[in-house]
Coordinates of C-alpha atoms and ligand atoms in Angstrom, one line a residue:
M385 CA 46.4 -2.6 34.5
S386 CA 42.8 -1.6 34.0
S387 CA 41.2 -2.1 30.6
R388 CA 38.4 0.3 31.6
Q389 CA 38.5 3.9 30.4
V390 CA 37.0 5.6 33.4
W391 CA 38.6 5.1 36.7
I392 CA 36.6 5.9 39.8
A393 CA 38.7 6.7 42.8
D394 CA 36.7 5.5 45.8
F395 CA 36.8 7.9 48.7
G396 CA 34.3 5.7 50.6
S397 CA 30.9 7.1 49.5
Q398 CA 28.0 4.7 50.0
Y399 CA 27.1 5.5 46.3
T400 CA 30.5 4.9 44.6
Q401 CA 29.2 1.8 42.8
L402 CA 26.3 3.7 41.3
I403 CA 28.8 5.9 39.5
T404 CA 30.1 2.8 37.7
R405 CA 26.6 1.8 37.1
K406 CA 25.5 5.1 35.5
T407 CA 28.8 5.3 33.6
R408 CA 28.2 1.9 32.1
E409 CA 24.6 2.7 31.2
L410 CA 25.9 5.6 29.3
G411 CA 28.2 3.3 27.3
Y412 CA 31.6 3.9 28.9
S413 CA 33.6 1.2 30.7
S414 CA 34.6 2.0 34.2
E415 CA 36.3 0.5 37.2
I416 CA 36.2 1.5 40.9
M417 CA 39.7 1.7 42.4
T418 CA 41.1 2.4 45.8
V419 CA 42.8 5.8 45.9
E420 CA 46.1 4.0 46.5
R421 CA 45.6 2.0 43.3
V422 CA 44.9 5.1 41.3
K423 CA 48.0 6.6 42.8
E424 CA 50.1 3.6 41.8
L425 CA 48.8 3.6 38.2
L426 CA 49.0 7.4 37.7
L427 CA 52.6 7.5 39.1
S428 CA 53.6 4.6 36.8
G429 CA 52.5 6.8 33.9
K430 CA 49.1 5.1 33.1
I431 CA 46.2 7.5 32.4
P432 CA 42.5 6.8 31.9
S433 CA 40.2 8.7 29.6
A434 CA 38.7 10.2 32.7
L435 CA 39.0 10.1 36.4
I436 CA 36.1 10.5 38.8
L437 CA 36.7 11.3 42.5
S438 CA 33.8 9.9 44.5
G439 CA 32.2 11.3 47.5
G440 CA 33.2 10.1 51.0
P441 CA 32.4 10.5 54.6
Q442 CA 35.6 12.4 55.5
S443 CA 36.2 16.1 55.6
I444 CA 39.2 17.8 54.1
F445 CA 39.8 19.4 57.5
E446 CA 40.6 16.0 58.9
D447 CA 42.1 14.1 56.0
K448 CA 45.6 15.4 55.7
T449 CA 46.7 13.1 52.8
D450 CA 48.5 14.8 50.0
Y451 CA 46.4 14.2 46.9
T452 CA 48.5 16.3 44.4
F453 CA 49.2 13.1 42.4
L454 CA 45.6 13.2 41.3
F455 CA 46.0 16.5 39.6
K456 CA 49.6 16.3 38.2
N457 CA 48.5 15.6 34.6
E458 CA 46.7 18.8 33.5
A459 CA 45.2 17.1 30.5
L460 CA 43.4 14.4 32.5
P461 CA 39.6 15.0 32.7
I462 CA 38.5 14.9 36.3
L463 CA 35.0 15.0 37.8
G464 CA 34.8 15.4 41.5
I465 CA 31.5 14.4 43.2
C466 CA 30.6 15.8 46.7
Y467 CA 33.8 15.2 48.7
G468 CA 35.5 14.9 45.3
M469 CA 34.4 18.5 44.4
Q470 CA 35.7 19.7 47.8
L471 CA 39.1 18.1 47.0
I472 CA 39.1 19.9 43.7
G473 CA 38.2 23.2 45.3
H474 CA 40.8 22.8 48.0
H475 CA 43.6 21.6 45.6
F476 CA 43.1 24.5 43.1
G477 CA 43.2 27.1 45.8
G478 CA 39.6 27.8 46.6
S479 CA 38.2 27.7 50.1
V480 CA 36.2 24.9 51.6
V481 CA 34.2 25.6 54.7
K482 CA 32.5 23.4 57.4
G483 CA 28.8 23.8 57.0
F484 CA 26.9 24.6 60.1
I485 CA 23.9 23.0 58.5
G486 CA 24.2 20.2 56.0
E487 CA 22.1 19.6 52.9
Y488 CA 20.8 16.0 53.1
G489 CA 18.3 14.4 50.8
D490 CA 16.3 16.1 48.1
A491 CA 17.3 19.6 47.1
T492 CA 16.7 21.8 44.1
I493 CA 19.5 23.3 42.1
S494 CA 19.5 25.8 39.3
M495 CA 21.9 26.2 36.3
I496 CA 23.2 29.7 35.8
D497 CA 21.8 31.5 32.7
S498 CA 24.8 31.1 30.5
F499 CA 25.1 27.3 31.1
S500 CA 23.0 24.5 29.9
I501 CA 23.2 20.7 29.5
K502 CA 21.5 18.8 26.7
N503 CA 18.1 17.4 27.7
C504 CA 18.4 19.0 31.2
P505 CA 16.0 21.6 32.5
K506 CA 17.4 24.7 34.2
K507 CA 16.0 23.7 37.6
I508 CA 16.4 20.1 38.8
N509 CA 15.9 18.0 41.9
V510 CA 19.1 16.4 43.1
W511 CA 20.3 14.3 46.0
M512 CA 22.6 16.0 48.4
S513 CA 24.5 14.6 51.3
H514 CA 27.1 17.0 52.7
S515 CA 27.9 19.5 55.3
D516 CA 31.3 20.9 54.1
H517 CA 31.2 22.9 50.8
V518 CA 33.3 25.0 48.5
E519 CA 32.7 28.6 49.6
Q520 CA 35.2 30.5 47.4
L521 CA 35.9 29.3 43.9
P522 CA 39.5 28.6 42.9
L523 CA 41.0 31.0 40.4
G524 CA 40.0 30.1 36.8
F525 CA 36.9 28.2 37.9
K526 CA 33.3 29.3 37.3
K527 CA 30.1 28.3 38.9
I528 CA 27.6 26.5 36.7
M529 CA 25.0 25.4 39.2
I530 CA 23.8 26.8 42.5
S531 CA 21.7 25.2 45.2
G532 CA 18.6 26.6 46.8
N533 CA 20.7 27.6 49.8
G534 CA 23.1 29.5 47.6
I535 CA 25.8 26.9 47.7
F536 CA 28.0 26.1 44.7
A537 CA 26.3 22.9 43.3
G538 CA 28.4 22.7 40.1
V539 CA 31.7 24.2 39.0
I540 CA 34.0 23.9 36.0
S541 CA 37.5 25.0 35.3
E542 CA 37.9 27.5 32.4
S543 CA 41.3 26.1 31.5
A544 CA 41.4 22.4 32.4
P545 CA 38.9 19.6 31.9
V546 CA 37.9 19.6 35.5
M547 CA 34.3 19.6 36.9
G548 CA 32.9 19.5 40.4
L549 CA 29.4 18.6 41.5
Q550 CA 28.3 19.0 45.1
F551 CA 25.3 16.7 44.7
H552 CA 25.2 13.0 43.6
P553 CA 24.4 12.7 39.9
E554 CA 24.8 8.9 40.2
V555 CA 21.8 8.5 42.6
E556 CA 18.3 7.7 41.2
H557 CA 16.8 10.6 43.2
T558 CA 18.8 13.1 41.1
N559 CA 16.8 13.9 38.1
H560 CA 18.8 14.1 34.9
G561 CA 21.9 12.7 36.7
K562 CA 22.8 10.7 33.6
D563 CA 22.5 13.8 31.4
I564 CA 24.9 15.6 33.7
L565 CA 27.4 12.8 33.8
N566 CA 27.1 12.5 30.0
Y567 CA 27.9 16.2 29.7
F568 CA 31.2 15.5 31.5
F569 CA 32.1 12.4 29.4
T570 CA 31.3 14.0 26.1
C571 CA 31.8 17.8 26.4
I572 CA 34.6 17.8 29.0
A573 CA 36.4 14.5 28.6
G574 CA 35.5 14.1 24.8
M575 CA 35.2 10.3 25.3
K576 CA 34.0 7.7 22.8
K577 CA 31.6 4.9 24.0
D578 CA 33.2 1.5 24.5
W579 CA 30.7 -0.5 26.5
E580 CA 27.6 -2.6 25.7
D581 CA 25.6 -5.2 27.7
K582 CA 27.0 -8.1 25.8
T583 CA 30.6 -7.2 26.8
I584 CA 29.9 -8.3 30.3
R585 CA 28.2 -11.6 29.3
E586 CA 31.1 -12.5 27.1
E587 CA 33.4 -11.8 30.0
A588 CA 31.3 -14.0 32.3
K589 CA 31.5 -17.0 30.0
A590 CA 35.3 -16.5 29.4
E591 CA 35.8 -16.5 33.2
I592 CA 34.2 -19.9 33.5
K593 CA 36.1 -21.4 30.5
K594 CA 39.4 -20.8 32.2
V595 CA 38.7 -23.6 34.7
G596 CA 39.2 -26.2 32.0
E597 CA 38.5 -29.7 33.4
S598 CA 38.7 -28.7 37.1
K599 CA 35.9 -29.4 39.5
V600 CA 33.9 -26.5 40.7
L601 CA 32.0 -26.1 43.9
C602 CA 29.1 -23.6 44.3
A603 CA 27.7 -22.0 47.4
F604 CA 24.1 -22.1 46.1
S605 CA 21.3 -20.2 47.7
G606 CA 18.7 -20.5 44.9
G607 CA 18.5 -16.7 44.6
V608 CA 18.9 -15.2 41.2
D609 CA 22.6 -14.5 41.6
S610 CA 23.8 -18.0 42.5
L611 CA 21.2 -19.5 40.1
V612 CA 22.4 -17.4 37.1
A613 CA 26.1 -18.0 38.0
A614 CA 25.5 -21.8 38.3
T615 CA 23.5 -21.9 35.1
I616 CA 26.2 -20.2 33.1
A617 CA 28.8 -22.4 34.7
H618 CA 26.8 -25.5 34.0
E619 CA 26.5 -24.5 30.3
V620 CA 30.3 -24.2 30.1
I621 CA 31.5 -27.1 32.4
G622 CA 28.5 -29.4 32.9
K623 CA 28.8 -32.0 35.5
N624 CA 32.0 -30.7 36.9
L625 CA 29.8 -28.2 38.8
H626 CA 28.5 -29.3 42.2
C627 CA 26.1 -27.0 44.1
F628 CA 25.7 -27.0 47.8
F629 CA 22.7 -25.4 49.5
V630 CA 23.0 -24.8 53.3
D631 CA 19.7 -24.9 55.1
N632 CA 20.4 -22.6 58.1
G633 CA 16.9 -22.9 59.4
L634 CA 16.4 -19.1 58.8
L635 CA 14.6 -19.6 55.5
R636 CA 11.0 -19.0 54.4
P637 CA 8.6 -21.7 53.2
Q638 CA 9.0 -20.3 49.7
D639 CA 12.8 -20.9 49.8
Y640 CA 12.4 -24.6 50.6
E641 CA 9.8 -25.0 47.8
H642 CA 12.0 -23.2 45.4
I643 CA 15.0 -25.4 46.1
E644 CA 12.9 -28.5 45.5
I645 CA 11.7 -27.1 42.2
L646 CA 15.2 -26.3 41.1
Q647 CA 16.4 -29.8 42.0
K648 CA 13.6 -31.3 39.9
E649 CA 13.6 -28.8 37.0
T650 CA 17.2 -27.8 36.3
P651 CA 20.2 -30.0 35.3
L652 CA 22.1 -28.7 38.3
N653 CA 23.4 -31.1 40.9
I654 CA 22.2 -29.5 44.1
V655 CA 23.1 -31.0 47.5
V656 CA 21.1 -29.8 50.4
I657 CA 22.9 -29.6 53.8
D658 CA 20.5 -29.5 56.8
A659 CA 22.3 -27.4 59.4
K660 CA 19.3 -25.9 61.2
E661 CA 20.3 -27.1 64.6
I662 CA 23.9 -25.9 64.3
F663 CA 22.8 -22.4 63.5
Y664 CA 20.1 -22.3 66.2
K665 CA 22.6 -23.5 68.8
N666 CA 25.3 -21.0 67.7
L667 CA 22.8 -18.2 67.9
E668 CA 21.3 -19.1 71.2
G669 CA 21.2 -16.1 73.6
V670 CA 22.7 -13.6 71.0
S671 CA 20.8 -10.4 70.4
D672 CA 23.3 -8.0 69.0
P673 CA 22.7 -7.6 65.2
E674 CA 26.4 -7.5 64.2
K675 CA 27.2 -10.5 66.4
K676 CA 24.3 -12.4 64.9
R677 CA 25.5 -11.6 61.4
K678 CA 29.0 -12.6 62.2
I679 CA 27.9 -15.9 63.8
I680 CA 25.6 -16.7 60.9
G681 CA 28.5 -16.0 58.5
K682 CA 31.0 -18.1 60.5
S683 CA 28.6 -21.0 61.0
F684 CA 27.9 -21.0 57.3
I685 CA 31.7 -21.3 56.6
D686 CA 32.2 -24.0 59.2
V687 CA 29.2 -26.1 58.0
F688 CA 30.0 -25.6 54.3
E689 CA 33.6 -26.6 54.8
A690 CA 32.8 -29.7 56.9
K691 CA 30.1 -31.0 54.5
V692 CA 32.1 -30.3 51.4
N693 CA 35.1 -32.2 52.8
E694 CA 32.8 -35.1 53.6
Y695 CA 31.3 -35.1 50.1
S696 CA 34.7 -34.8 48.5
K697 CA 36.0 -37.9 50.3
K698 CA 32.8 -39.9 49.7
H699 CA 32.8 -39.1 46.0
N700 CA 36.6 -39.0 45.6
I701 CA 36.5 -35.4 44.1
S702 CA 38.9 -32.7 44.7
F703 CA 37.6 -29.2 44.2
D704 CA 39.8 -26.4 42.7
Y705 CA 37.3 -23.6 42.3
L706 CA 34.5 -22.0 44.3
L707 CA 31.8 -20.4 42.2
Q708 CA 29.9 -17.6 43.8
G709 CA 27.1 -15.4 42.6
T710 CA 28.9 -12.3 43.9
L711 CA 27.7 -9.1 42.3
Y712 CA 29.6 -5.8 41.8
P713 CA 28.1 -4.1 44.9
D714 CA 29.6 -6.9 47.1
V715 CA 32.9 -6.7 45.4
I716 CA 33.2 -3.0 46.0
E717 CA 32.0 -3.4 49.5
S718 CA 34.7 -6.0 50.3
I719 CA 37.7 -4.5 48.6
S720 CA 37.4 -1.0 49.8
P721 CA 40.6 -0.3 51.8
H722 CA 38.9 2.8 53.2
K723 CA 37.2 0.6 55.7
K724 CA 40.6 -0.5 57.0
D725 CA 41.7 3.2 57.0
G726 CA 38.5 4.0 58.9
K727 CA 37.5 6.5 56.1
S728 CA 34.3 4.6 55.3
V729 CA 31.7 3.5 57.8
T730 CA 30.6 -0.1 58.0
I731 CA 26.8 -0.1 58.0
K732 CA 26.3 -3.8 58.1
S733 CA 28.6 -6.8 57.6
H734 CA 27.2 -8.7 54.7
H735 CA 28.0 -12.3 55.2
N736 CA 28.3 -13.8 51.7
V737 CA 31.8 -12.8 50.6
G738 CA 35.1 -13.6 52.1
G739 CA 36.4 -16.2 54.5
L740 CA 35.8 -19.4 52.6
P741 CA 38.5 -19.5 49.9
E742 CA 41.6 -19.0 52.1
R743 CA 40.7 -21.8 54.4
M744 CA 39.6 -24.2 51.7
K745 CA 42.4 -23.3 49.3
L746 CA 39.9 -22.8 46.5
K747 CA 40.3 -20.3 43.7
L748 CA 37.4 -17.9 43.4
L749 CA 35.2 -17.9 40.4
E750 CA 32.9 -15.0 40.3
P751 CA 31.5 -14.6 36.7
L752 CA 28.9 -11.9 37.8
R753 CA 31.3 -9.8 39.8
F754 CA 31.0 -6.8 37.4
L755 CA 27.2 -7.0 37.2
F756 CA 24.4 -5.3 38.9
K757 CA 21.2 -7.1 39.9
D758 CA 19.1 -6.0 36.9
E759 CA 21.8 -7.0 34.6
V760 CA 21.9 -10.5 36.2
R761 CA 18.2 -10.8 35.7
L762 CA 18.4 -10.0 32.0
L763 CA 21.2 -12.5 31.7
G764 CA 19.1 -15.1 33.5
E765 CA 16.3 -14.6 31.1
E766 CA 18.7 -14.8 28.1
L767 CA 19.9 -18.2 29.5
G768 CA 16.3 -19.4 29.4
L769 CA 15.5 -19.4 33.1
P770 CA 11.8 -18.9 34.0
H771 CA 10.8 -15.3 34.6
S772 CA 9.5 -16.0 38.1
W773 CA 12.9 -17.5 39.2
V774 CA 14.8 -14.6 37.8
Y775 CA 12.5 -11.9 39.3
R776 CA 12.4 -13.4 42.9
H777 CA 13.0 -10.7 45.4
P778 CA 16.5 -10.5 47.0
F779 CA 16.8 -12.4 50.2
P780 CA 19.7 -11.7 52.5
G781 CA 22.2 -14.4 53.4
P782 CA 21.4 -14.2 57.1
G783 CA 17.8 -14.6 56.2
I784 CA 15.2 -14.5 59.0
G785 CA 18.2 -14.2 61.4
V786 CA 18.1 -10.4 60.7
R787 CA 14.3 -10.3 60.5
V788 CA 13.7 -11.4 64.1
L789 CA 15.0 -8.5 66.0
G790 CA 17.1 -9.4 69.0
E791 CA 17.4 -13.0 70.2
L792 CA 16.0 -15.7 67.9
G793 CA 13.5 -18.2 69.1
L794 CA 11.4 -20.9 67.4
E795 CA 8.2 -19.0 68.0
S796 CA 9.6 -15.7 66.5
I797 CA 11.1 -17.5 63.5
T798 CA 7.8 -19.3 62.9
A799 CA 6.0 -16.0 63.2
V800 CA 8.2 -14.5 60.4
Q801 CA 7.9 -17.6 58.3
L802 CA 4.1 -17.6 58.5
S803 CA 3.6 -13.8 58.1
D804 CA 6.0 -13.7 55.2
Q805 CA 4.1 -16.4 53.5
I806 CA 0.8 -14.4 54.0
L807 CA 2.4 -11.3 52.6
L808 CA 3.7 -13.3 49.6
E809 CA 0.4 -14.8 48.9
E810 CA -1.4 -11.5 49.0
L811 CA 1.2 -9.8 46.8
N812 CA 0.8 -12.6 44.2
S813 CA -2.9 -12.5 44.3
S814 CA -2.9 -8.7 43.9
N815 CA -0.3 -8.8 41.1
L816 CA 2.0 -6.7 43.2
Y817 CA 5.0 -9.0 43.6
E818 CA 7.0 -7.6 40.7
A819 CA 5.9 -4.1 41.3
V820 CA 8.1 -3.9 44.4
W821 CA 11.8 -4.6 44.9
Q822 CA 11.4 -6.4 48.2
A823 CA 8.7 -7.3 50.6
F824 CA 9.0 -9.1 53.9
T825 CA 8.0 -9.2 57.5
V826 CA 10.0 -8.5 60.7
Y827 CA 9.3 -9.7 64.2
L828 CA 9.5 -6.9 66.8
P829 CA 10.3 -8.3 70.3
I830 CA 8.0 -5.9 72.1
K831 CA 4.6 -6.7 73.5
T832 CA 1.6 -4.5 73.0
V833 CA -1.9 -4.8 74.4
G834 CA -4.7 -5.9 72.2
V835 CA -8.1 -7.6 72.3
K836 CA -8.7 -11.0 70.8
G837 CA -12.2 -12.4 71.1
D838 CA -13.3 -11.0 74.4
S839 CA -10.0 -11.3 76.1
R840 CA -7.1 -9.0 76.6
A841 CA -4.1 -10.0 74.6
Y842 CA -0.5 -9.0 75.3
E843 CA 1.5 -10.1 72.3
S844 CA 4.2 -9.3 69.8
V845 CA 4.3 -7.1 66.8
I846 CA 4.9 -7.9 63.1
C847 CA 6.2 -5.2 60.9
V848 CA 5.5 -5.3 57.2
R849 CA 8.4 -3.8 55.1
V850 CA 7.9 -3.3 51.4
V851 CA 10.2 -1.1 49.3
N852 CA 10.8 0.1 45.8
S853 CA 14.4 0.3 44.6
T854 CA 16.5 -0.2 41.6
D855 CA 19.6 -1.4 43.2
G856 CA 19.0 -1.8 47.0
M857 CA 21.4 1.2 47.6
T858 CA 18.6 3.6 48.1
A859 CA 15.0 2.7 48.5
N860 CA 11.6 4.2 49.0
W861 CA 8.9 2.6 51.1
S862 CA 6.1 1.4 48.8
S863 CA 2.8 3.1 48.9
L864 CA 0.5 0.1 48.7
P865 CA -3.3 0.1 48.4
T866 CA -5.1 0.4 51.7
D867 CA -7.3 -2.6 51.1
F868 CA -4.2 -4.7 50.4
L869 CA -2.6 -3.6 53.7
F870 CA -5.9 -4.2 55.4
R871 CA -6.0 -7.9 54.2
V872 CA -2.4 -8.5 55.1
S873 CA -2.8 -7.1 58.6
S874 CA -6.0 -9.0 59.2
R875 CA -4.6 -12.3 58.0
I876 CA -1.5 -12.0 60.1
T877 CA -3.3 -11.1 63.3
N878 CA -5.7 -14.0 62.7
E879 CA -3.4 -16.6 61.4
V880 CA -0.1 -16.1 63.2
K881 CA 0.1 -17.2 66.8
G882 CA 1.3 -14.6 69.3
I883 CA 0.7 -11.5 67.1
T884 CA -1.8 -8.9 67.9
R885 CA -0.5 -5.9 66.1
V886 CA 0.9 -5.3 62.6
V887 CA 2.7 -2.1 61.6
Y888 CA 3.8 -0.9 58.2
D889 CA 7.3 0.6 57.9
I890 CA 7.3 4.0 56.2
T891 CA 11.0 4.7 56.3
S892 CA 13.0 5.2 53.1
K893 CA 16.7 4.3 52.7
P894 CA 18.5 6.5 53.7
P895 CA 18.1 7.1 56.5
G896 CA 16.7 3.6 57.2
T897 CA 18.3 0.5 55.7
I898 CA 16.1 -2.0 53.9
E899 CA 16.6 -4.8 56.5
W900 CA 16.0 -3.9 60.1
E901 CA 19.2 -5.4 61.4
Ligands
XMP1226 P1 20.2 -3.0 53.6 O1 19.5 -3.6 54.8 O2 21.7 -2.9 53.8 O3 20.0 -4.0 52.4 O4 19.6 -1.7 53.1 C1 20.2 -3.8 51.1 C2 19.9 -5.1 50.3 O5 20.9 -6.1 50.7 C3 20.2 -7.2 51.3 N1 21.1 -7.6 52.4 C4 21.9 -8.7 52.3 N2 22.1 -9.5 51.3 N3 23.6 -10.7 52.6 C5 22.9 -10.6 51.4 O6 23.1 -11.4 50.5 C6 23.5 -9.9 53.6 O7 24.1 -10.1 54.7 C7 22.6 -8.8 53.5 N4 22.1 -7.8 54.3 C8 21.2 -7.1 53.6 C9 18.9 -6.7 51.7 O8 17.9 -7.7 51.8 C10 18.6 -5.6 50.6 O9 18.1 -6.2 49.4

């Protein structure tokens, strides 16, 4: 049974987790659930203070599921977002039509004259991502917002606590999204706040305490997530925590340096497993991005399992728990049953969750699993970790493996390592490191013509990717000073062997993803 007062029924939108995020920021506890789980709970008589129906990639014209169970309790406040609004429109007898043209990205909506929301102007920029829309309002509903294309952007019922929004109030790009959500929670659902930051920290510590005297194993990357998870765990269980760092050979110079510093300056017991050759061998000849991700994930599991077994025998330790710095976005990603139903689309298979526990018979310990990145950073600082450790940029589990496009080779891996180091040095010396969410270089396996000295060069390309984001879910490419880009480009072409050309990626997410593979 959920102890959270807002349930979010996940219809598979890429943004569902942001709804929790915003709900929590507004002071209300919330939980994302599969639609099946919501059904189970509602049919067993449980009701939340409010139910949010997320967006989703499907169309009501294809999804023939009977969703009447969502609407049985007429007193239950419901907010439908995007696909959720179309479900509301359809269920209450309005008409939904297939759009010939969709509305994707930034759009402007206006509130009708007689409607207003506290702190919110009449005209706002919002994030849209739909083609179907409600064309005819159900009986008893009224429009409250309209898009620039004349489409219903917001509707409410005049008799029930039900509201629909065609745009995404949970996405950063929607101005005043939080004010709009707050309108639903206070004016429609009449809810009281029940959530503050410290709630989650207390929960994290309580989670660790439950292991008692058991031995805990940690898959440690040195990134902020596993570092914060290990630091809290160490505070609670001390030497019963053993951290293992797998060197997959797909790391940057800064990662090796960081691990050495952590080994020297923290009380954590960090065991480094050198598995470079195994990863390189397994990846030989593979160029498909998904295959590479899967191989890196599986190699990690195999290496980890073998080395931990060796260590356990040698030190006569038996591990009961696996500590992971899993964050809420990963949890949502991995539990969504819509993937299995084919309702949601897999964009990339992230390799850090799943697989391990079943084979190793370990119970999972994920003290950060309800947290978002910035909350983890705050927690890290509270735990006394140095600022620079806590504010390191995210680095994906498959590392350089997804930053060399196509087949990996020692020369291309080295090119990314060196160019990344140059980018890092320049960001630091220009005080730009913390101004951006992530910055890295990508090796493009294409050759272009250039001139080096007096000779013709026919060499590869390095792409510099720098983005601003608050959660990695959406991102804008960073507009960096020209002289900075000039220095980076000039140093890379001069200092990195085999590179004659540097390009800067000016794609936001969506439609691009942050990583190139
Ligand atoms: P994308 O490329 O999906 O990335 O826009 C969003 C954020 O996730 C990181 N990322 C990963 N992190 N394991 C991770 O731990 C992975 O497999 C993985 N793939 C992408 C990416 O660096 C960005 O911060």
